[in-house]
Short mmCIF file of C-alpha atoms in Angstrom, two decimals:
data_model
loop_
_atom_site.label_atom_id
_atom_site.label_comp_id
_atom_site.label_asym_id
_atom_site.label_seq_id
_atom_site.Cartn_x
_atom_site.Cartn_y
_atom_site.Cartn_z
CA UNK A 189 15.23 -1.57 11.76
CA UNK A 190 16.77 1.08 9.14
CA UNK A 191 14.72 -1.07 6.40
CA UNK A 192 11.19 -1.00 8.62
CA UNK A 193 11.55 2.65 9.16
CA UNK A 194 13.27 3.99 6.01
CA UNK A 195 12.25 2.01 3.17
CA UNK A 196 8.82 0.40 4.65
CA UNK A 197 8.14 3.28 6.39
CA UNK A 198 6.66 1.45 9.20
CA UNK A 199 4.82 3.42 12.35
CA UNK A 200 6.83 3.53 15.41
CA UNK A 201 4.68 0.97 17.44
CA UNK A 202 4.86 -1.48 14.11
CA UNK A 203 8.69 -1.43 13.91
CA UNK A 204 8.67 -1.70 18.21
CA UNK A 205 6.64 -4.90 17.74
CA UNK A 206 8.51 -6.75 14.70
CA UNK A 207 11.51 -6.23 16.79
CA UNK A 208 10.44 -7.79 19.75
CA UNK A 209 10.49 -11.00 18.24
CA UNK A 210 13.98 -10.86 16.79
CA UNK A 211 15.21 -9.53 20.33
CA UNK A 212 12.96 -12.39 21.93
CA UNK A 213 14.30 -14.59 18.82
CA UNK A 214 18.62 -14.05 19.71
CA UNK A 215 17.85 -13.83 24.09
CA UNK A 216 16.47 -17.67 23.18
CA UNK A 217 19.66 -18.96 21.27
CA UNK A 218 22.01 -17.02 24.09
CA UNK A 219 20.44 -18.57 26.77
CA UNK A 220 20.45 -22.42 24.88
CA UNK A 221 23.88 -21.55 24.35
CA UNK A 222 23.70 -21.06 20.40
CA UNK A 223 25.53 -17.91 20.62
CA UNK A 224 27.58 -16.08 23.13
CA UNK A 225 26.01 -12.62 23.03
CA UNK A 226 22.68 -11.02 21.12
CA UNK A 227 23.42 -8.75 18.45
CA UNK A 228 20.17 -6.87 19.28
CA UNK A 229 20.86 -5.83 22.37
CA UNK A 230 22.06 -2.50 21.46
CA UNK A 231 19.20 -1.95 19.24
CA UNK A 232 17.37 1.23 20.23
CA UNK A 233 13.62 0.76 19.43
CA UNK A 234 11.77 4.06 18.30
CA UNK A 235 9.91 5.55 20.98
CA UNK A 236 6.12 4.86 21.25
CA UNK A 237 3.68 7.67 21.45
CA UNK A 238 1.54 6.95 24.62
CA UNK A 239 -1.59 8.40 22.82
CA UNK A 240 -2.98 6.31 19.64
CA UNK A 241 -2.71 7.79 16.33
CA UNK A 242 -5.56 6.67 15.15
CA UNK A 243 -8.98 8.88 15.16
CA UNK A 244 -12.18 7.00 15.76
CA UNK A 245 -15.24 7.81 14.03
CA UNK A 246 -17.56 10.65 15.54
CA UNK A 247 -20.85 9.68 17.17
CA UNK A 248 -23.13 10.84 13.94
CA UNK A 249 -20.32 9.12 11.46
CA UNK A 250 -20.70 5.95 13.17
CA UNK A 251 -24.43 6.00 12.81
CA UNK A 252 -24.12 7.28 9.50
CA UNK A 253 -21.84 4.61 8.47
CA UNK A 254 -24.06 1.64 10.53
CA UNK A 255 -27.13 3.18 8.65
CA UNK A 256 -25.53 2.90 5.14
CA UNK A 257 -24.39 -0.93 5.98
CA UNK A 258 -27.99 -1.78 6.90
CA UNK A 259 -29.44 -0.51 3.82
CA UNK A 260 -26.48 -1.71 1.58
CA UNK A 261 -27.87 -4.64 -0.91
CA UNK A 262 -24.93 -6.86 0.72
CA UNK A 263 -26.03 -7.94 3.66
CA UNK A 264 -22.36 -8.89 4.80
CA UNK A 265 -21.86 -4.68 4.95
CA UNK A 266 -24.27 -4.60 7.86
CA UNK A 267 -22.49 -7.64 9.55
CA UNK A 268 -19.17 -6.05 9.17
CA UNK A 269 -19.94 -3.01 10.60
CA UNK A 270 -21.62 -4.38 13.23
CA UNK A 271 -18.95 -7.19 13.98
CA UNK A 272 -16.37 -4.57 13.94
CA UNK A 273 -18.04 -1.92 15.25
CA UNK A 274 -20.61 -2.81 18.26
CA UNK A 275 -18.76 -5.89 18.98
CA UNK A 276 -15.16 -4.62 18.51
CA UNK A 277 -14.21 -7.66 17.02
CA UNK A 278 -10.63 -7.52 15.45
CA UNK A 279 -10.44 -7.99 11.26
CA UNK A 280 -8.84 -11.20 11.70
CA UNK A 281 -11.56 -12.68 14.29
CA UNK A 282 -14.25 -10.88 12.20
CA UNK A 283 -13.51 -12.67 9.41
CA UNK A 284 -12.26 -15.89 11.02
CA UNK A 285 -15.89 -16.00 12.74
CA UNK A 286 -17.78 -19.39 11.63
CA UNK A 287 -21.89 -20.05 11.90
CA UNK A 288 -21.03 -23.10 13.94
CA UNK A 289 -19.56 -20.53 16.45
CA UNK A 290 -22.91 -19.21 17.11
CA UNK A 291 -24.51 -20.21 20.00
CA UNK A 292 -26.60 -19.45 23.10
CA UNK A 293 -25.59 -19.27 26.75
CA UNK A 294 -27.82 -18.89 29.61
CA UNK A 295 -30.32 -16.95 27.21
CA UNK A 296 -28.19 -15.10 25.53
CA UNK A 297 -27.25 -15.60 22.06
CA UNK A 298 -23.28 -15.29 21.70
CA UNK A 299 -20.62 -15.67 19.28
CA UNK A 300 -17.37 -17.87 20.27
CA UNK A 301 -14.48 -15.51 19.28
CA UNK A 302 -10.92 -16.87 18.90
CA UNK A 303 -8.53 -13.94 19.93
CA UNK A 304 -4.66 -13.07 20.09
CA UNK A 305 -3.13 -16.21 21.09
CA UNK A 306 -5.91 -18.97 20.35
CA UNK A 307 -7.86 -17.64 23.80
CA UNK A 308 -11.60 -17.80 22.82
CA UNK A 309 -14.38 -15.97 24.49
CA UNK A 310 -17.46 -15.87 24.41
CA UNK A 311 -19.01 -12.42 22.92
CA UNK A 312 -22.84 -11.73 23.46
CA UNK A 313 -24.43 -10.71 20.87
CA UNK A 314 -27.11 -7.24 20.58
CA UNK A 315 -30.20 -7.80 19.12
CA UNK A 316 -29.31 -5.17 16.18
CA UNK A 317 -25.64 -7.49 15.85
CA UNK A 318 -27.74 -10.91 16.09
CA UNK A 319 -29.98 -9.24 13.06
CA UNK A 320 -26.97 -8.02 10.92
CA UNK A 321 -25.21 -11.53 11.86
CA UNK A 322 -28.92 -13.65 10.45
CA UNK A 323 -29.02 -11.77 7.58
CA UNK A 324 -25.61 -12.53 6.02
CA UNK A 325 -25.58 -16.10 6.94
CA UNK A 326 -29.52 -16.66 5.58
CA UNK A 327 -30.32 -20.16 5.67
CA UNK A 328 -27.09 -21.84 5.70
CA UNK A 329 -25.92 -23.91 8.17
CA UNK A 330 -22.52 -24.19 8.04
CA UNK A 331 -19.22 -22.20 6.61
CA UNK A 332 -17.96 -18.22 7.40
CA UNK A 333 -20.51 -16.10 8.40
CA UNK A 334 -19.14 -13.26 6.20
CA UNK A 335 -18.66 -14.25 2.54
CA UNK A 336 -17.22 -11.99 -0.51
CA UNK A 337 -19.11 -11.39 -3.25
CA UNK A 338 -18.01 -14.79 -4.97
CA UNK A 339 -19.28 -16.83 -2.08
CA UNK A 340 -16.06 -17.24 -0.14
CA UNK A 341 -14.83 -16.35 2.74
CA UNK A 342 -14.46 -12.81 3.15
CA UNK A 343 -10.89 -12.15 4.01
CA UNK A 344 -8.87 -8.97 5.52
CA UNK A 345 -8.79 -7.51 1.96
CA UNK A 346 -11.54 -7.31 1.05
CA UNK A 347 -13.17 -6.50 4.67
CA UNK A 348 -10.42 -3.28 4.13
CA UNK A 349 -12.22 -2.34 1.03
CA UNK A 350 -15.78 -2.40 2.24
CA UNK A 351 -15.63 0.27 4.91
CA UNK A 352 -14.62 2.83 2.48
CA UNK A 353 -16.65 2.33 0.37
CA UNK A 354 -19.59 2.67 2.25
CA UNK A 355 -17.94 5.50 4.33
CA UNK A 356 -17.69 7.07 0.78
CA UNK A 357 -21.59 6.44 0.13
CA UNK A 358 -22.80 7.84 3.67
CA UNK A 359 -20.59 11.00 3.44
CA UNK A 360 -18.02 10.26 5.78
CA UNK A 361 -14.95 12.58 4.79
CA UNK A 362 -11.98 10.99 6.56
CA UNK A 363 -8.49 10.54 5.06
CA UNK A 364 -7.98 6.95 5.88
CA UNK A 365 -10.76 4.73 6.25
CA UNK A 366 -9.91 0.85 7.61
CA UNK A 367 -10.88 -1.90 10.22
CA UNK A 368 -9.23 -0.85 13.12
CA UNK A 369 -11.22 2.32 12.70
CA UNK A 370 -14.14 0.86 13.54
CA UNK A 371 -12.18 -1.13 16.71
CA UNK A 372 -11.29 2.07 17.67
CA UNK A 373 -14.66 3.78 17.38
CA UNK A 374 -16.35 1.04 19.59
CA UNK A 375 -13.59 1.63 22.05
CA UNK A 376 -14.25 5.63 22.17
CA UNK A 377 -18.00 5.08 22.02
CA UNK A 378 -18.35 3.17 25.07
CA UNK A 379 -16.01 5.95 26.58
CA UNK A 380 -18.06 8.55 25.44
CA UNK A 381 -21.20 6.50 26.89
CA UNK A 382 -19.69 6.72 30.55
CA UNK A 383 -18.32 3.19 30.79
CA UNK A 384 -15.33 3.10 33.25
CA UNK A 385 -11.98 2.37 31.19
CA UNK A 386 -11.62 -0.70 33.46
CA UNK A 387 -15.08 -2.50 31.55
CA UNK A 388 -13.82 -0.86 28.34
CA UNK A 389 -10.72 -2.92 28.46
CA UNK A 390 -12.25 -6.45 29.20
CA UNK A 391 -14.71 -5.72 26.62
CA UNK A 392 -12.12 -5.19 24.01
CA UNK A 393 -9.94 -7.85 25.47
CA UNK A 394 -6.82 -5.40 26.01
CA UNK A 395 -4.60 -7.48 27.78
CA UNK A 396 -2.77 -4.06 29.53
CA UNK A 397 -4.95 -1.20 30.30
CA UNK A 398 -2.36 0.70 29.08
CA UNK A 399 -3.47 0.21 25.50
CA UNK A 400 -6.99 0.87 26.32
CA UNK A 401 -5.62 4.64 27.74
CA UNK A 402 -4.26 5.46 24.73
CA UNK A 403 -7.63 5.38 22.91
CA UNK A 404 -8.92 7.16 25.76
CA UNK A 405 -6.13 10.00 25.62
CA UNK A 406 -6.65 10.75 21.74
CA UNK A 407 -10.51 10.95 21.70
CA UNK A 408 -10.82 14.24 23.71
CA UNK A 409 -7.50 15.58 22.20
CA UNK A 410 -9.58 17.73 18.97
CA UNK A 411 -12.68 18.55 21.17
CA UNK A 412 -10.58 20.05 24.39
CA UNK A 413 -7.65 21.85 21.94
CA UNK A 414 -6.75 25.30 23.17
CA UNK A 415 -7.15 26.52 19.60
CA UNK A 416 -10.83 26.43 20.56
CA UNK A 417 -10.43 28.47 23.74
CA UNK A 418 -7.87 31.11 22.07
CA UNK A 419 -10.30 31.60 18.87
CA UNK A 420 -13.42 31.77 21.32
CA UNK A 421 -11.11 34.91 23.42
CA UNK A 422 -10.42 36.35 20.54
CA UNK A 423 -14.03 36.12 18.86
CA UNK A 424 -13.94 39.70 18.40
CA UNK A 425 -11.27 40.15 16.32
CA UNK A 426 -12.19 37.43 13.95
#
């Protein structure tokens, strides 16, 4: 845990998770009877924050950022953005997503998604996603829908890379740009639309609604801040 936190300099909520599985990893071999007592069970785990510290992008950034993608001559930016983004696909099921997984269902075109723990679900799929989603894949038939720029499959890397730099291009000044930006955005947009946090968490597949209320704690938190209200009392002063 020292080397997670100290060295690696892991978040809180990464170093929680990693040792999960070796607590869940030594309660196995005590209760098969490999050992006699788990030397993790006086391992304190760092406390959590209940609110996510991760910022979504604003309502104008996000359709700053999807207007740059659909404009971008690589039409897997637009499909990216959109997979990430409107869909709130995560990187791994973004990229993992096949042309053989599109499909149609009772009139709607959808995309067969294979989550956290090999569930699969079927996403439907906007017309404005379904466009993004044609254009990269063109007239193949077969193989990833989003490729890299040698023809491959695109994987996490370089799907990490192509946010910033069209974040970059449309203006967007943000510290950190990645993925689970955009996961998060979709999350706080449908929020921000008036979408109760109960639909918001089957439509990102959040098995606890817990995790779903921490995105919904940290997207007012800069809007609502009492700086605001304190600089607004004492307007004439300043």
């Amino acid at each position: 845990m020292r080397w997670l936190q100290d060295i690696r300099r892991y978040q809180p909520s990464t170093v929680s998770r990693r040792l999960s599985v070796v607590v869940g990893f030594y309660r196995v071999c005590v209760i098969d009877s490999i050992l006699e007592h788990s030397p993790a069970d006086y391992v304190r785990r760092p406390t959590v924050s209940a609110e996510s510290p991760t910022l979504g992008l604003g309502h104008l950034q996000f359709e700053a950022l999807i207007t740059t993608a659909r404009k971008s001559s690589n039409p897997n930016d637009f499909a990216l953005v959109a997979l990430l983004g409107l869909l709130g696909l995560r990187i791994f099921e973004a990229c993992g997503s096949n042309i053989a997984d599109l499909g149609e269902e009772h009139g709607h075109r959808v995309l067969r998604v294979r989550g956290k723990g090999g569930k699969v679900v079927l996403v439907p799929l906007p017309p404005a996603v379904a466009r993004a989603i044609d254009r990269a894949v063109d007239d193949r038939t077969a193989g990833p829908i989003l490729r890299n720029t040698h023809g491959r499959r695109m994987d996490r890397h370089a799907a990490t890379r192509r946010p910033k730099h069209l974040a970059h291009t449309a203006g967007i000044r943000m510290p950190r740009i990645h993925p689970h930006m955009l996961r998060h955005t979709f999350v706080t947009t449908m929020l921000d639309a008036g979408v109760s946090l109960r639909d918001v968490q089957i439509a990102a597949r959040h098995a606890d609604p817990r995790t779903t209320m921490r995105y919904d704690r940290a997207r007012k938190n800069l809007d609502r801040h009492l700086n605001y209200i304190l600089a607004a009392y004492m307007a004439s002063g300043t």
